[in-house]
Amino acid sequence: MMTFPHASCEAGRVRIYRRIIILFCWTVLLGTAPGRAQEKTATPPKALLQVRNVGGMCSYGQCRTTLSVYQDGTGSVQEGPPEKPVRERSFEIDQQDFMELIWLIETTDFESIRATKFTGTCPTAYDGAQFIYAFSTNRGKVLLDSCQNVIDPDSDLFKIIHNIQIKSYSAGGA
């Protein structure tokens, strides 16, 4: 085994391994390498992640926003009821953010998140928001609800989701 005299060399090695694993996850999950064009089909791409934000009152009724991140590296934001959205926008996701999201979805310990139960009053009771996360993983679908589980906004997974949400607004998202 090779030893590295400096911590920065070790950090560089970790980054390289991380990129290799991300590329592997990308290939397994999507069946293609990054940057390779996907064939256009009539079937919409499968969602890798959906975040539903529900709560508060909007002009059309209870506020609802859904962020979807698809396996082809695109995303959409839909505002309003699913059967009749008020506003819809599509956008491209930054490739680095997308690859990191894939990596984090596949490596996050969702069972430990589920083990920490939310015991307060759901914010929708006082005009706040409830967040429902749906993840598609190689192990199956995972659902997390902010009114049932404590969601740590400082965890890497939820930081990258927040980053994608912010970028979706600047890209013309809802």
mmCIF file of C-alpha atoms in Angstrom:
data_model
loop_
_atom_site.group_PDB
_atom_site.id
_atom_site.type_symbol
_atom_site.label_atom_id
_atom_site.label_comp_id
_atom_site.label_asym_id
_atom_site.label_seq_id
_atom_site.Cartn_x
_atom_site.Cartn_y
_atom_site.Cartn_z
ATOM 1 C CA MET A 1 0.000 0.000 0.000
ATOM 2 C CA MET A 2 1.244 3.433 -0.881
ATOM 3 C CA THR A 3 1.689 5.950 1.925
ATOM 4 C CA PHE A 4 1.311 9.671 1.511
ATOM 5 C CA PRO A 5 3.622 12.051 3.361
ATOM 6 C CA HIS A 6 1.118 14.909 3.425
ATOM 7 C CA ALA A 7 -2.511 15.088 4.479
ATOM 8 C CA SER A 8 -3.323 16.959 1.258
ATOM 9 C CA CYS A 9 -2.167 13.951 -0.792
ATOM 10 C CA GLU A 10 -4.416 11.695 1.276
ATOM 11 C CA ALA A 11 -7.323 14.111 0.720
ATOM 12 C CA GLY A 12 -6.606 14.032 -3.012
ATOM 13 C CA ARG A 13 -6.721 10.256 -2.999
ATOM 14 C CA VAL A 14 -10.057 10.321 -1.158
ATOM 15 C CA ARG A 15 -11.464 12.755 -3.756
ATOM 16 C CA ILE A 16 -10.345 10.476 -6.589
ATOM 17 C CA TYR A 17 -11.933 7.425 -4.935
ATOM 18 C CA ARG A 18 -15.105 9.415 -4.325
ATOM 19 C CA ARG A 19 -15.293 10.433 -7.996
ATOM 20 C CA ILE A 20 -14.766 6.835 -9.099
ATOM 21 C CA ILE A 21 -17.569 5.665 -6.817
ATOM 22 C CA ILE A 22 -19.855 8.471 -8.023
ATOM 23 C CA LEU A 23 -19.148 7.501 -11.636
ATOM 24 C CA PHE A 24 -19.890 3.863 -10.775
ATOM 25 C CA CYS A 25 -23.190 4.831 -9.093
ATOM 26 C CA TRP A 26 -24.092 6.961 -12.113
ATOM 27 C CA THR A 27 -23.419 4.064 -14.467
ATOM 28 C CA VAL A 28 -25.342 1.534 -12.377
ATOM 29 C CA LEU A 29 -28.276 3.825 -11.661
ATOM 30 C CA LEU A 30 -28.672 5.307 -15.108
ATOM 31 C CA GLY A 31 -27.144 2.626 -17.279
ATOM 32 C CA THR A 32 -24.896 5.173 -18.972
ATOM 33 C CA ALA A 33 -21.853 7.308 -18.355
ATOM 34 C CA PRO A 34 -22.131 11.026 -17.558
ATOM 35 C CA GLY A 35 -22.286 13.292 -20.567
ATOM 36 C CA ARG A 36 -23.631 10.565 -22.851
ATOM 37 C CA ALA A 37 -26.822 11.616 -24.577
ATOM 38 C CA GLN A 38 -29.971 9.833 -23.523
ATOM 39 C CA GLU A 39 -32.402 8.693 -26.188
ATOM 40 C CA LYS A 40 -35.584 10.714 -26.337
ATOM 41 C CA THR A 41 -38.591 8.558 -25.583
ATOM 42 C CA ALA A 42 -42.271 9.159 -25.044
ATOM 43 C CA THR A 43 -41.868 7.867 -21.485
ATOM 44 C CA PRO A 44 -40.886 10.593 -19.029
ATOM 45 C CA PRO A 45 -37.639 9.992 -17.130
ATOM 46 C CA LYS A 46 -37.855 8.289 -13.752
ATOM 47 C CA ALA A 47 -37.585 10.541 -10.702
ATOM 48 C CA LEU A 48 -34.465 10.051 -8.610
ATOM 49 C CA LEU A 49 -35.817 12.478 -6.009
ATOM 50 C CA GLN A 50 -39.076 14.288 -5.329
ATOM 51 C CA VAL A 51 -39.491 16.905 -2.622
ATOM 52 C CA ARG A 52 -43.042 17.998 -1.856
ATOM 53 C CA ASN A 53 -43.469 21.149 0.191
ATOM 54 C CA VAL A 54 -47.014 21.375 1.545
ATOM 55 C CA GLY A 55 -48.475 23.967 3.877
ATOM 56 C CA GLY A 56 -49.583 27.529 4.242
ATOM 57 C CA MET A 57 -52.251 29.203 2.172
ATOM 58 C CA CYS A 58 -51.809 30.368 -1.407
ATOM 59 C CA SER A 59 -54.288 32.038 -3.755
ATOM 60 C CA TYR A 60 -55.261 28.618 -5.163
ATOM 61 C CA GLY A 61 -55.669 26.963 -1.717
ATOM 62 C CA GLN A 62 -53.107 25.061 0.357
ATOM 63 C CA CYS A 63 -49.611 25.851 -0.955
ATOM 64 C CA ARG A 64 -47.896 22.959 -2.740
ATOM 65 C CA THR A 65 -44.549 22.896 -4.494
ATOM 66 C CA THR A 66 -42.907 19.772 -5.900
ATOM 67 C CA LEU A 67 -39.264 19.610 -6.929
ATOM 68 C CA SER A 68 -38.419 16.577 -9.072
ATOM 69 C CA VAL A 69 -34.904 15.490 -10.011
ATOM 70 C CA TYR A 70 -34.899 12.961 -12.842
ATOM 71 C CA GLN A 71 -32.373 10.252 -13.641
ATOM 72 C CA ASP A 72 -31.427 12.006 -16.879
ATOM 73 C CA GLY A 73 -30.001 15.019 -15.007
ATOM 74 C CA THR A 74 -32.976 17.320 -15.513
ATOM 75 C CA GLY A 75 -35.369 18.692 -12.958
ATOM 76 C CA SER A 76 -38.741 20.342 -12.688
ATOM 77 C CA VAL A 77 -40.608 22.490 -10.206
ATOM 78 C CA GLN A 78 -44.387 22.395 -10.069
ATOM 79 C CA GLU A 79 -46.417 24.816 -7.999
ATOM 80 C CA GLY A 80 -50.040 24.181 -7.148
ATOM 81 C CA PRO A 81 -52.220 21.103 -7.002
ATOM 82 C CA PRO A 82 -50.839 18.133 -8.996
ATOM 83 C CA GLU A 83 -54.025 17.804 -11.056
ATOM 84 C CA LYS A 84 -53.943 21.473 -12.125
ATOM 85 C CA PRO A 85 -50.554 23.147 -11.518
ATOM 86 C CA VAL A 86 -50.410 26.928 -11.367
ATOM 87 C CA ARG A 87 -46.825 27.033 -12.618
ATOM 88 C CA GLU A 88 -44.337 24.495 -14.001
ATOM 89 C CA ARG A 89 -40.701 24.930 -14.952
ATOM 90 C CA SER A 90 -37.984 22.558 -16.160
ATOM 91 C CA PHE A 91 -34.243 23.012 -15.770
ATOM 92 C CA GLU A 92 -30.893 21.263 -16.164
ATOM 93 C CA ILE A 93 -29.108 20.221 -12.980
ATOM 94 C CA ASP A 94 -25.440 21.066 -12.568
ATOM 95 C CA GLN A 95 -23.551 17.833 -13.335
ATOM 96 C CA GLN A 96 -21.401 18.005 -10.191
ATOM 97 C CA ASP A 97 -24.481 18.557 -8.004
ATOM 98 C CA PHE A 98 -26.256 15.706 -9.788
ATOM 99 C CA MET A 99 -23.390 13.261 -9.315
ATOM 100 C CA GLU A 100 -23.049 14.248 -5.653
ATOM 101 C CA LEU A 101 -26.795 13.776 -5.156
ATOM 102 C CA ILE A 102 -26.590 10.258 -6.621
ATOM 103 C CA TRP A 103 -23.631 9.447 -4.379
ATOM 104 C CA LEU A 104 -25.369 10.764 -1.265
ATOM 105 C CA ILE A 105 -28.660 8.998 -2.001
ATOM 106 C CA GLU A 106 -26.838 5.690 -2.385
ATOM 107 C CA THR A 107 -24.643 6.113 0.719
ATOM 108 C CA THR A 108 -27.018 7.775 3.194
ATOM 109 C CA ASP A 109 -28.165 5.674 6.143
ATOM 110 C CA PHE A 110 -31.904 6.306 5.796
ATOM 111 C CA GLU A 111 -32.703 3.933 8.657
ATOM 112 C CA SER A 112 -30.845 6.181 11.111
ATOM 113 C CA ILE A 113 -32.850 9.175 9.843
ATOM 114 C CA ARG A 114 -36.090 7.220 10.246
ATOM 115 C CA ALA A 115 -35.035 6.203 13.760
ATOM 116 C CA THR A 116 -35.136 9.841 14.914
ATOM 117 C CA LYS A 117 -38.840 10.569 15.230
ATOM 118 C CA PHE A 118 -40.290 14.078 15.031
ATOM 119 C CA THR A 119 -42.223 14.673 18.256
ATOM 120 C CA GLY A 120 -43.333 18.283 17.889
ATOM 121 C CA THR A 121 -46.366 19.798 16.218
ATOM 122 C CA CYS A 122 -46.251 19.551 12.433
ATOM 123 C CA PRO A 123 -45.641 23.087 11.102
ATOM 124 C CA THR A 124 -48.726 22.811 8.853
ATOM 125 C CA ALA A 125 -50.800 23.253 12.044
ATOM 126 C CA TYR A 126 -49.612 26.857 12.253
ATOM 127 C CA ASP A 127 -49.321 27.828 8.562
ATOM 128 C CA GLY A 128 -45.849 26.317 8.149
ATOM 129 C CA ALA A 129 -44.498 23.776 5.686
ATOM 130 C CA GLN A 130 -44.199 20.005 5.692
ATOM 131 C CA PHE A 131 -41.513 18.434 3.494
ATOM 132 C CA ILE A 132 -41.976 14.952 2.067
ATOM 133 C CA TYR A 133 -38.927 13.424 0.390
ATOM 134 C CA ALA A 134 -39.139 10.445 -1.982
ATOM 135 C CA PHE A 135 -35.805 8.895 -2.968
ATOM 136 C CA SER A 136 -35.274 6.181 -5.596
ATOM 137 C CA THR A 137 -32.292 4.074 -4.575
ATOM 138 C CA ASN A 138 -30.771 0.817 -5.764
ATOM 139 C CA ARG A 139 -32.347 -0.679 -2.619
ATOM 140 C CA GLY A 140 -35.836 0.616 -3.417
ATOM 141 C CA LYS A 141 -37.930 3.694 -2.708
ATOM 142 C CA VAL A 142 -37.383 5.640 0.521
ATOM 143 C CA LEU A 143 -39.906 8.123 1.933
ATOM 144 C CA LEU A 144 -39.097 10.682 4.631
ATOM 145 C CA ASP A 145 -41.651 13.085 6.083
ATOM 146 C CA SER A 146 -40.544 16.112 8.106
ATOM 147 C CA CYS A 147 -43.628 15.701 10.318
ATOM 148 C CA GLN A 148 -42.631 12.124 11.159
ATOM 149 C CA ASN A 149 -38.822 12.221 11.073
ATOM 150 C CA VAL A 150 -36.272 14.791 12.211
ATOM 151 C CA ILE A 151 -34.564 16.083 9.057
ATOM 152 C CA ASP A 152 -31.093 17.523 9.652
ATOM 153 C CA PRO A 153 -30.673 20.437 7.214
ATOM 154 C CA ASP A 154 -26.913 20.382 7.889
ATOM 155 C CA SER A 155 -26.455 16.809 6.632
ATOM 156 C CA ASP A 156 -24.697 16.551 3.273
ATOM 157 C CA LEU A 157 -27.743 15.015 1.570
ATOM 158 C CA PHE A 158 -30.133 17.772 2.583
ATOM 159 C CA LYS A 159 -27.533 20.478 1.870
ATOM 160 C CA ILE A 160 -27.212 19.316 -1.758
ATOM 161 C CA ILE A 161 -31.001 19.091 -2.095
ATOM 162 C CA HIS A 162 -31.286 22.657 -0.796
ATOM 163 C CA ASN A 163 -28.534 23.750 -3.214
ATOM 164 C CA ILE A 164 -30.427 22.208 -6.160
ATOM 165 C CA GLN A 165 -33.637 23.920 -4.991
ATOM 166 C CA ILE A 166 -31.910 27.319 -4.859
ATOM 167 C CA LYS A 167 -30.398 26.811 -8.323
ATOM 168 C CA SER A 168 -33.797 25.758 -9.701
ATOM 169 C CA TYR A 169 -35.173 29.178 -8.749
ATOM 170 C CA SER A 170 -32.328 31.015 -10.493
ATOM 171 C CA ALA A 171 -32.788 28.754 -13.539
ATOM 172 C CA GLY A 172 -36.384 29.858 -13.838
ATOM 173 C CA GLY A 173 -37.921 27.343 -11.445
ATOM 174 C CA ALA A 174 -41.072 28.138 -9.508
#
